[in-house]
CSV table of N, CA and C in Angstrom, one decimal:
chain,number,residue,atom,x,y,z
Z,1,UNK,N,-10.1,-14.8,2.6
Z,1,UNK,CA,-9.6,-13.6,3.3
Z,1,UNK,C,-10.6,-13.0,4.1
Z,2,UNK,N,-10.7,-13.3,5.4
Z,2,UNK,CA,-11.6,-12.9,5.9
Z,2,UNK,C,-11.2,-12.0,7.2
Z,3,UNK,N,-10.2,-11.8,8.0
Z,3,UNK,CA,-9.6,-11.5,8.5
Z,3,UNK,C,-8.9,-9.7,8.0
Z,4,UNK,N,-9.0,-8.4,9.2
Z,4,UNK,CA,-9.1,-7.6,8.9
Z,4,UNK,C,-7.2,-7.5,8.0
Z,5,UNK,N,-7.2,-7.1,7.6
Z,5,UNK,CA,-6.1,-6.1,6.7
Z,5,UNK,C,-5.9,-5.0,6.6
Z,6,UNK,N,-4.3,-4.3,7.1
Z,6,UNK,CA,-3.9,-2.9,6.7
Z,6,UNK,C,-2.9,-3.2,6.1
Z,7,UNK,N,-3.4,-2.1,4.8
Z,7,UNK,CA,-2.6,-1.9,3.8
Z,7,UNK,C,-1.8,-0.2,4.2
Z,8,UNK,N,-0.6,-0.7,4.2
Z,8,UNK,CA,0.6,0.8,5.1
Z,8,UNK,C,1.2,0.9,3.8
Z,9,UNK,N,1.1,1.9,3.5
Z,9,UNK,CA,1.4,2.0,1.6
Z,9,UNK,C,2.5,3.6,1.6
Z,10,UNK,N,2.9,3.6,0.6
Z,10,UNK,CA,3.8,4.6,0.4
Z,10,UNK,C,3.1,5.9,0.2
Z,11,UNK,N,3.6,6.7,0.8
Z,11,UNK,CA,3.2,7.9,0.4
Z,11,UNK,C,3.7,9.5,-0.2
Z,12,UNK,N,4.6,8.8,-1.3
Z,12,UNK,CA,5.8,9.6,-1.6
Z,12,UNK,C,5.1,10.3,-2.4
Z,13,UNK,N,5.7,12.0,-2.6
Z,13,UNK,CA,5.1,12.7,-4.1
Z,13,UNK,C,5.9,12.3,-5.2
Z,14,UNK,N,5.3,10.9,-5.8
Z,14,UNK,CA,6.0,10.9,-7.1
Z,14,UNK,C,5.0,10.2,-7.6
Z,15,UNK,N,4.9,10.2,-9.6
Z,15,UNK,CA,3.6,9.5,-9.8
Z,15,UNK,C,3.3,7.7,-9.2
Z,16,UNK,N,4.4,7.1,-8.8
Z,16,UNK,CA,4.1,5.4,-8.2
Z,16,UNK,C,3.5,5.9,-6.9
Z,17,UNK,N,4.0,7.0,-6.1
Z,17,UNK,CA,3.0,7.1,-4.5
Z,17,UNK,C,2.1,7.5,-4.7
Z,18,UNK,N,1.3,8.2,-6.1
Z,18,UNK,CA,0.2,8.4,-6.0
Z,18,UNK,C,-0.5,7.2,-6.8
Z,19,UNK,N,-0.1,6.2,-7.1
Z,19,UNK,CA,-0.5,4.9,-7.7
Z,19,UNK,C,-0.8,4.0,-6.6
Z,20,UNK,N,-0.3,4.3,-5.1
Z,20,UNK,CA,0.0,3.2,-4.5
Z,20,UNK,C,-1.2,3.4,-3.5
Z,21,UNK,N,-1.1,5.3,-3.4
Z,21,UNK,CA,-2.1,5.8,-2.4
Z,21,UNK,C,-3.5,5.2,-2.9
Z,22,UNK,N,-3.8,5.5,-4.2
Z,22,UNK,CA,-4.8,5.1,-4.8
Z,22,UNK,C,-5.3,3.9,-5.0
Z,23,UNK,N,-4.4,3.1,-5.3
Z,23,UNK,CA,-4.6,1.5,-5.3
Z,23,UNK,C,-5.3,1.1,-3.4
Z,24,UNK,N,-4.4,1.8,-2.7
Z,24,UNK,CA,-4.6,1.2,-1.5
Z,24,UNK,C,-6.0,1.6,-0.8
Z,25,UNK,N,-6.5,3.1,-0.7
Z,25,UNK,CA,-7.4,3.6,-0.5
Z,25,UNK,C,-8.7,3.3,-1.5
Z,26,UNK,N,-8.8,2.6,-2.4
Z,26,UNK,CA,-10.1,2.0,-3.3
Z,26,UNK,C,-10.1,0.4,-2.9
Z,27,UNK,N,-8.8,0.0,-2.9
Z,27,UNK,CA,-9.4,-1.6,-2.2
Z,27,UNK,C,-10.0,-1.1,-0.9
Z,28,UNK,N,-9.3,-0.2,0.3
Z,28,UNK,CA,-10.6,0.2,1.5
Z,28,UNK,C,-11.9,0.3,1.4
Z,29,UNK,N,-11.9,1.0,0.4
Z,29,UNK,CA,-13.5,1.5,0.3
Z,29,UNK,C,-14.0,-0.1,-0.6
Z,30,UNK,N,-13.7,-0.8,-1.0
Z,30,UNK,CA,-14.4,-1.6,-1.6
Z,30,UNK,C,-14.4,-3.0,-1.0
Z,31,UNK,N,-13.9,-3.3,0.1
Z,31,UNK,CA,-13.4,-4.3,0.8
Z,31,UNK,C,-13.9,-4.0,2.4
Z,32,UNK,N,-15.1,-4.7,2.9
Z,32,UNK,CA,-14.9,-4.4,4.4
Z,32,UNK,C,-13.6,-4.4,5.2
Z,33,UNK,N,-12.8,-5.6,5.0
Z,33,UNK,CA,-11.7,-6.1,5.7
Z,33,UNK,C,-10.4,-5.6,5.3
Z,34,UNK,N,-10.7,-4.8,4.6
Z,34,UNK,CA,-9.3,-4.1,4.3
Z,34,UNK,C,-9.6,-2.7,4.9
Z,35,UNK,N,-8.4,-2.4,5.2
Z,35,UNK,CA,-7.7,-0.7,6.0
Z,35,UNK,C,-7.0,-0.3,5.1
Z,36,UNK,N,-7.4,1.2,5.1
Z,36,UNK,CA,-5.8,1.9,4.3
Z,36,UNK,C,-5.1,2.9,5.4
Z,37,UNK,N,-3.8,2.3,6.1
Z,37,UNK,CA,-3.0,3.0,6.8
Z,37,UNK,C,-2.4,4.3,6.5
Z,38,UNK,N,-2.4,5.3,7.3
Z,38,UNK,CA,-1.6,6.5,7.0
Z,38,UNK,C,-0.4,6.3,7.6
Z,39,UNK,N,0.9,6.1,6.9
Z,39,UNK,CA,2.5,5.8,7.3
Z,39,UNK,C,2.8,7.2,7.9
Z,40,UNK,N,2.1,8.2,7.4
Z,40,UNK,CA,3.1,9.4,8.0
Z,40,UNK,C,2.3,9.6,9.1
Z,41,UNK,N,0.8,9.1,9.9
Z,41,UNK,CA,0.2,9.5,11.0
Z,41,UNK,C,1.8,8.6,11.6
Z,42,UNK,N,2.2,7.5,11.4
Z,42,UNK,CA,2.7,6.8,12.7
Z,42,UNK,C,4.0,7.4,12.9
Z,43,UNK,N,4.5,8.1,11.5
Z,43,UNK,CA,5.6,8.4,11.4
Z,43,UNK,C,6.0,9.6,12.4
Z,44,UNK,N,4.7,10.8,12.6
Z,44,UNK,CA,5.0,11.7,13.5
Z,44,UNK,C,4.7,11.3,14.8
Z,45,UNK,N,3.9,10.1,15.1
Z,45,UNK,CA,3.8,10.0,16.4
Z,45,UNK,C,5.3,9.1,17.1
Z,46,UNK,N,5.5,9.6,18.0
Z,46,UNK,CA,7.1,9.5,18.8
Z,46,UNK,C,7.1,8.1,19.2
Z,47,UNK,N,6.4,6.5,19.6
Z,47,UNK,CA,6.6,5.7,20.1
Z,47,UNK,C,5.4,4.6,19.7
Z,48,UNK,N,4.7,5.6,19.0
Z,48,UNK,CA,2.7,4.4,19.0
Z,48,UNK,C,3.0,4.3,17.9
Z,49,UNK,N,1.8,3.1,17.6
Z,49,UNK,CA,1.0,3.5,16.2
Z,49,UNK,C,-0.5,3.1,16.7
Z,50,UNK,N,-1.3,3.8,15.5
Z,50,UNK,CA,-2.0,3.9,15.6
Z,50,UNK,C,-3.2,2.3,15.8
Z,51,UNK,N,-4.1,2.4,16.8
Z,51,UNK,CA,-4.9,1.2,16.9
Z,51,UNK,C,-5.1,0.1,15.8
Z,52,UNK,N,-6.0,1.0,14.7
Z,52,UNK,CA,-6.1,0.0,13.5
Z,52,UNK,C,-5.0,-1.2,13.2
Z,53,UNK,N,-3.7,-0.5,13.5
Z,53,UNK,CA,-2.6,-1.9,13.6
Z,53,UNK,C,-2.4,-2.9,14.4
Z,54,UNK,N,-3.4,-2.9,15.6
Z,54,UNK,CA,-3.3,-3.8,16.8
Z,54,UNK,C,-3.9,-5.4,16.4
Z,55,UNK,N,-5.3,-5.2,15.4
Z,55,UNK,CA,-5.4,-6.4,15.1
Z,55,UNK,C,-5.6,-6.4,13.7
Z,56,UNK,N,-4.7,-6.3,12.9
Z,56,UNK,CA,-5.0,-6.5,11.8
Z,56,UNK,C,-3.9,-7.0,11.5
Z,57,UNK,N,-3.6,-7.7,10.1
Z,57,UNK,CA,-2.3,-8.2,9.6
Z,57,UNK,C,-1.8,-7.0,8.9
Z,58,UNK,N,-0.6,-7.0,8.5
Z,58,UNK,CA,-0.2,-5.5,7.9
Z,58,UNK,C,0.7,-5.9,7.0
Z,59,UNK,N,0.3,-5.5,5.8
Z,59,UNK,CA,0.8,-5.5,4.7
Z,59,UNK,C,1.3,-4.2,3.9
Z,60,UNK,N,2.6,-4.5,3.4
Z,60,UNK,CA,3.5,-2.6,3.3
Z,60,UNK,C,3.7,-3.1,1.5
Z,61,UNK,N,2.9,-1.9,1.3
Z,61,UNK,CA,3.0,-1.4,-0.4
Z,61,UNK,C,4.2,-0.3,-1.0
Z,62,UNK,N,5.2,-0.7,-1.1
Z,62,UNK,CA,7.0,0.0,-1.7
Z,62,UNK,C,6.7,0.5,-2.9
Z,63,UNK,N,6.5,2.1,-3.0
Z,63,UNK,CA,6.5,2.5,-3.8
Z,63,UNK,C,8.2,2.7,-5.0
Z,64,UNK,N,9.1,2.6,-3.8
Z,64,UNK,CA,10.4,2.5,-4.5
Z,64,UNK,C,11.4,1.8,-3.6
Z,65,UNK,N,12.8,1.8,-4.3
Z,65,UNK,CA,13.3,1.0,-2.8
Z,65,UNK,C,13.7,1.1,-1.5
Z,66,UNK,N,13.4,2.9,-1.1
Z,66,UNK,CA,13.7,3.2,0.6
Z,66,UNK,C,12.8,2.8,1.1
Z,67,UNK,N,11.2,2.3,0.6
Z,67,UNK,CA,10.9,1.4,1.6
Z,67,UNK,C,10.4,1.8,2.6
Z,68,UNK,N,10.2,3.3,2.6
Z,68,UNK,CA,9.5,4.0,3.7
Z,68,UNK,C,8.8,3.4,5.0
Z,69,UNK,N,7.9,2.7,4.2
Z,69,UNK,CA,6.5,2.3,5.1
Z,69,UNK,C,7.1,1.2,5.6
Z,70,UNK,N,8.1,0.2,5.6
Z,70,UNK,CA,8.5,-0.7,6.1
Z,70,UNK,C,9.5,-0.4,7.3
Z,71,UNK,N,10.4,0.7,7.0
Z,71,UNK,CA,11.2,1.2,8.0
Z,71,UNK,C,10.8,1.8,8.8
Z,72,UNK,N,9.7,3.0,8.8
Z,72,UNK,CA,9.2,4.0,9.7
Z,72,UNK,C,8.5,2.5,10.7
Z,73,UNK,N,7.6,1.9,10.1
Z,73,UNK,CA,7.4,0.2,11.1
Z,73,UNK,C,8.1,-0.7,11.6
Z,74,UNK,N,9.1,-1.0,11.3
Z,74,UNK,CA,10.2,-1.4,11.9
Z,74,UNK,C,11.3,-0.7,13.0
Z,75,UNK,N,10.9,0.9,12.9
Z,75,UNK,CA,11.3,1.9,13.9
Z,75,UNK,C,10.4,1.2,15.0
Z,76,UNK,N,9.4,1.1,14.9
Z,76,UNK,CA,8.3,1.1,16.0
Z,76,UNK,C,8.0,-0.2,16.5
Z,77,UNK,N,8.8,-1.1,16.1
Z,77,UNK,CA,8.4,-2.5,16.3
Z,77,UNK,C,7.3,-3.1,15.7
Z,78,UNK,N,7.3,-2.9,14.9
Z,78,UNK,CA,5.8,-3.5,14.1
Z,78,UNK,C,6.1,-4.3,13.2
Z,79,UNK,N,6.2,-5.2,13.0
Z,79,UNK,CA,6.1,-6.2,11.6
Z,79,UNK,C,4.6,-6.6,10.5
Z,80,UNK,N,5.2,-6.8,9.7
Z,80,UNK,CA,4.3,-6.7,8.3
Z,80,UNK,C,4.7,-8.4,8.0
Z,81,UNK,N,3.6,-9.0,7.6
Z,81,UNK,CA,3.5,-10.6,6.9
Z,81,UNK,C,4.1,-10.3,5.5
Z,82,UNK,N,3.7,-9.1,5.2
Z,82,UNK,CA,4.2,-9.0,3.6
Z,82,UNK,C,4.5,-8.0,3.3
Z,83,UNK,N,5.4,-7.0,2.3
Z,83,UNK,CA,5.9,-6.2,1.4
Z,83,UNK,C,5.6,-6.2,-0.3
Z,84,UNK,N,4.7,-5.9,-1.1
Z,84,UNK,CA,4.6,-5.4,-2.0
Z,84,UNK,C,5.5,-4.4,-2.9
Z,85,UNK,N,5.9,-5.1,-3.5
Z,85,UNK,CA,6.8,-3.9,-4.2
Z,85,UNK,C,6.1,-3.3,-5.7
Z,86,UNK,N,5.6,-2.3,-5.3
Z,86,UNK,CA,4.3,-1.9,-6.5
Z,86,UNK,C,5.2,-1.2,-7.9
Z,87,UNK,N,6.7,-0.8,-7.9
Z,87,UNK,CA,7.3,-0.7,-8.7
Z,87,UNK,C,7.2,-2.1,-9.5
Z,88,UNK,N,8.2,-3.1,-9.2
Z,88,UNK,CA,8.2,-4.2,-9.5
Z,88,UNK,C,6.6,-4.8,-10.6
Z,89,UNK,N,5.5,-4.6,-9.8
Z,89,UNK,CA,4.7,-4.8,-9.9
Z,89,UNK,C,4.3,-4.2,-11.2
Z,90,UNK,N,3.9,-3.2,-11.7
Z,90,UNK,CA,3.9,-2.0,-12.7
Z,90,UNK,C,5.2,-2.3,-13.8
Z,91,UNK,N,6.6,-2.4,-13.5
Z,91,UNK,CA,7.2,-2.7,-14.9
Z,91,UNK,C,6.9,-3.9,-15.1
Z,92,UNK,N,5.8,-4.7,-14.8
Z,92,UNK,CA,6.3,-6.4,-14.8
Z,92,UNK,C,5.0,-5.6,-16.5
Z,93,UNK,N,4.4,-4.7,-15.9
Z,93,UNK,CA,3.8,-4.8,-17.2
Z,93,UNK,C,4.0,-3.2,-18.6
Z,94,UNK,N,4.7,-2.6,-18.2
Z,94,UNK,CA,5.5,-2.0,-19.0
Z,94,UNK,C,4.7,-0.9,-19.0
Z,95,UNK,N,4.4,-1.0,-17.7
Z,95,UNK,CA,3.7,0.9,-17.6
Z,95,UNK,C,4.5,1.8,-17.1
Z,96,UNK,N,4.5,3.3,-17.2
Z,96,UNK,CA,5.5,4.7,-16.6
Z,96,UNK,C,4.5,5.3,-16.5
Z,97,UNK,N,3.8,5.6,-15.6
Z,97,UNK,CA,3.1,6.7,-14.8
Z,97,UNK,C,4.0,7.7,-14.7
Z,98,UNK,N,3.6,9.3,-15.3
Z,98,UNK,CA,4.4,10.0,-15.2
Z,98,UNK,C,3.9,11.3,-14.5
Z,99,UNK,N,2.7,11.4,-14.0
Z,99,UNK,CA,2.1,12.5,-13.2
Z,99,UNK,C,1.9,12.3,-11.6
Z,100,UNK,N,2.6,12.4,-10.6
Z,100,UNK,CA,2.1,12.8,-9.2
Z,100,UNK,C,1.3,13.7,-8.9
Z,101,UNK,N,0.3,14.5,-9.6
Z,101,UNK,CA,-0.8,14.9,-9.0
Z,101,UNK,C,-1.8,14.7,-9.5
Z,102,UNK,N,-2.2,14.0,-11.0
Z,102,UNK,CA,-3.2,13.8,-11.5
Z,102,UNK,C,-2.7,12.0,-12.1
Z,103,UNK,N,-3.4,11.0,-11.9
Z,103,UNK,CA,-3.6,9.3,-12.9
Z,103,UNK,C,-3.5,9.8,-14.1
Z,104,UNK,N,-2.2,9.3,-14.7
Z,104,UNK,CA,-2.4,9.3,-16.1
Z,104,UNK,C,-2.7,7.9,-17.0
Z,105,UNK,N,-3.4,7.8,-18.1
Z,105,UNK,CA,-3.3,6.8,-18.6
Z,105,UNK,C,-2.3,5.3,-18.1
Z,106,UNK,N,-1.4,6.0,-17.9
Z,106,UNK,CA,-0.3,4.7,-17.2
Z,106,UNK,C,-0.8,4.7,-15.9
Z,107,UNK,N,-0.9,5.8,-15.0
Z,107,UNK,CA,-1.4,5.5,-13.5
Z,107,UNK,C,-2.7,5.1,-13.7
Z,108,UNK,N,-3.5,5.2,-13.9
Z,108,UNK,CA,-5.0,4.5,-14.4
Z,108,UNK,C,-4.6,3.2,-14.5
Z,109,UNK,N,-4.2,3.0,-15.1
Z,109,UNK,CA,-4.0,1.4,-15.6
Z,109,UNK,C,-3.1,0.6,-14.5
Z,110,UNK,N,-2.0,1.8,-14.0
Z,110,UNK,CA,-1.4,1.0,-12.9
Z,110,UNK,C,-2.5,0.6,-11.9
Z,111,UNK,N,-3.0,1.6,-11.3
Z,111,UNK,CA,-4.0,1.3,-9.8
Z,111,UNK,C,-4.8,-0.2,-10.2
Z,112,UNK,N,-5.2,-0.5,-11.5
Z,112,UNK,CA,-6.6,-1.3,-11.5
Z,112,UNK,C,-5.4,-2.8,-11.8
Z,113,UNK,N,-4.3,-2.7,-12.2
Z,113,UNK,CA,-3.0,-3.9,-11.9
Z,113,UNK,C,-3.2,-3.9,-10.7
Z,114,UNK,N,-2.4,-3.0,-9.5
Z,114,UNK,CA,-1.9,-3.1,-8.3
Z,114,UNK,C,-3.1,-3.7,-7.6
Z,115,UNK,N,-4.4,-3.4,-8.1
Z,115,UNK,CA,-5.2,-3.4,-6.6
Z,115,UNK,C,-5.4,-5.6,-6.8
Z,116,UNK,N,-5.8,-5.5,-8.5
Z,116,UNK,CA,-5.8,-7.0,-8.6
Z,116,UNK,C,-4.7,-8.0,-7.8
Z,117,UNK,N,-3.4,-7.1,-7.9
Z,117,UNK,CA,-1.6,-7.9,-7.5
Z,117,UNK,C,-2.1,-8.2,-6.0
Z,118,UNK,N,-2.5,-6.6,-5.5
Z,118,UNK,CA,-2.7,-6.8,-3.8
Z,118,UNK,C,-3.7,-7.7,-3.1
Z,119,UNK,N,-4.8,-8.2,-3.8
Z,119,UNK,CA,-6.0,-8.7,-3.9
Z,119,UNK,C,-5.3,-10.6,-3.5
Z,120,UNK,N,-4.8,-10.7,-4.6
Z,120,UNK,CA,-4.1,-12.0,-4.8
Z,120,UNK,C,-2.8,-12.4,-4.2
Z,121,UNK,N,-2.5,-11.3,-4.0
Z,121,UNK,CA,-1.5,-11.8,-2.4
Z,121,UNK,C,-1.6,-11.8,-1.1
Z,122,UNK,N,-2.9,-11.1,-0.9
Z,122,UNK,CA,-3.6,-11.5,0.2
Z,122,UNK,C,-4.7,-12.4,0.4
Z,123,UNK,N,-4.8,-12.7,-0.5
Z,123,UNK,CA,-6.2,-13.9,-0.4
Z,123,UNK,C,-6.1,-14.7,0.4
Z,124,UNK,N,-4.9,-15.3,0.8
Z,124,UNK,CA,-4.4,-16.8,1.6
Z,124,UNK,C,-3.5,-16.0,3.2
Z,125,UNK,N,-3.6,-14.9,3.0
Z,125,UNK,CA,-3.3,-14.6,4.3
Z,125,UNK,C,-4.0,-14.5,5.8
């Protein structure tokens, strides 16, 4: 995986958007080649998105099934190689994160799942 990556992740107030925010924004900081997108910068702008999307591959993190970040991108013509469904992801291991403002034991444990899940589905991309 050498090749830049943005991760366009959900950013809903519920404890999975702050699972997803967090998952997405610590692989940034810990990964040269990874980006963490802001879905609602593109969402308010009328027709763009932002540069970082021009050469990177883009990968959309579902915090539930509207799917936000895939449709606000699909408004704008943008396609994503892949869709994460970080719900999916989290019951596969029987966690309920139940705080949107603070990681709880379950969101703790989710972010350090998700970021490994996102890690390994991007490797070959």
């Amino acid at each position: 995986m050498s090749e830049k990556i943005a991760l366009v992740s959900c950013s809903g107030l519920s404890p999975l958007g702050l699972v997803v925010r967090a998952a997405s924004v610590e692989l940034a900081l810990e990964n040269d080649n990874i980006v963490a997108a802001c879905i609602t910068e593109y969402s308010a702008q009328p027709n763009n998105c932002s540069p970082i999307l021009e050469d990177a591959k883009i990968v959309t993190i579902t915090g539930c099934t509207d799917d936000c970040a895939s449709v606000i991108l699909k408004d704008k013509d943008v396609d994503a190689i892949k869709n994460i469904s970080a719900d999916a992801v989290v019951k596969t291991y029987g966690l309920n994160p139940l705080d949107a403002v603070r990681l709880d034991e379950d969101g703790e444990e989710a972010v350090k799942i998700l970021k490994k899940y996102i890690l390994s589905e991007i490797e070959n991309v």
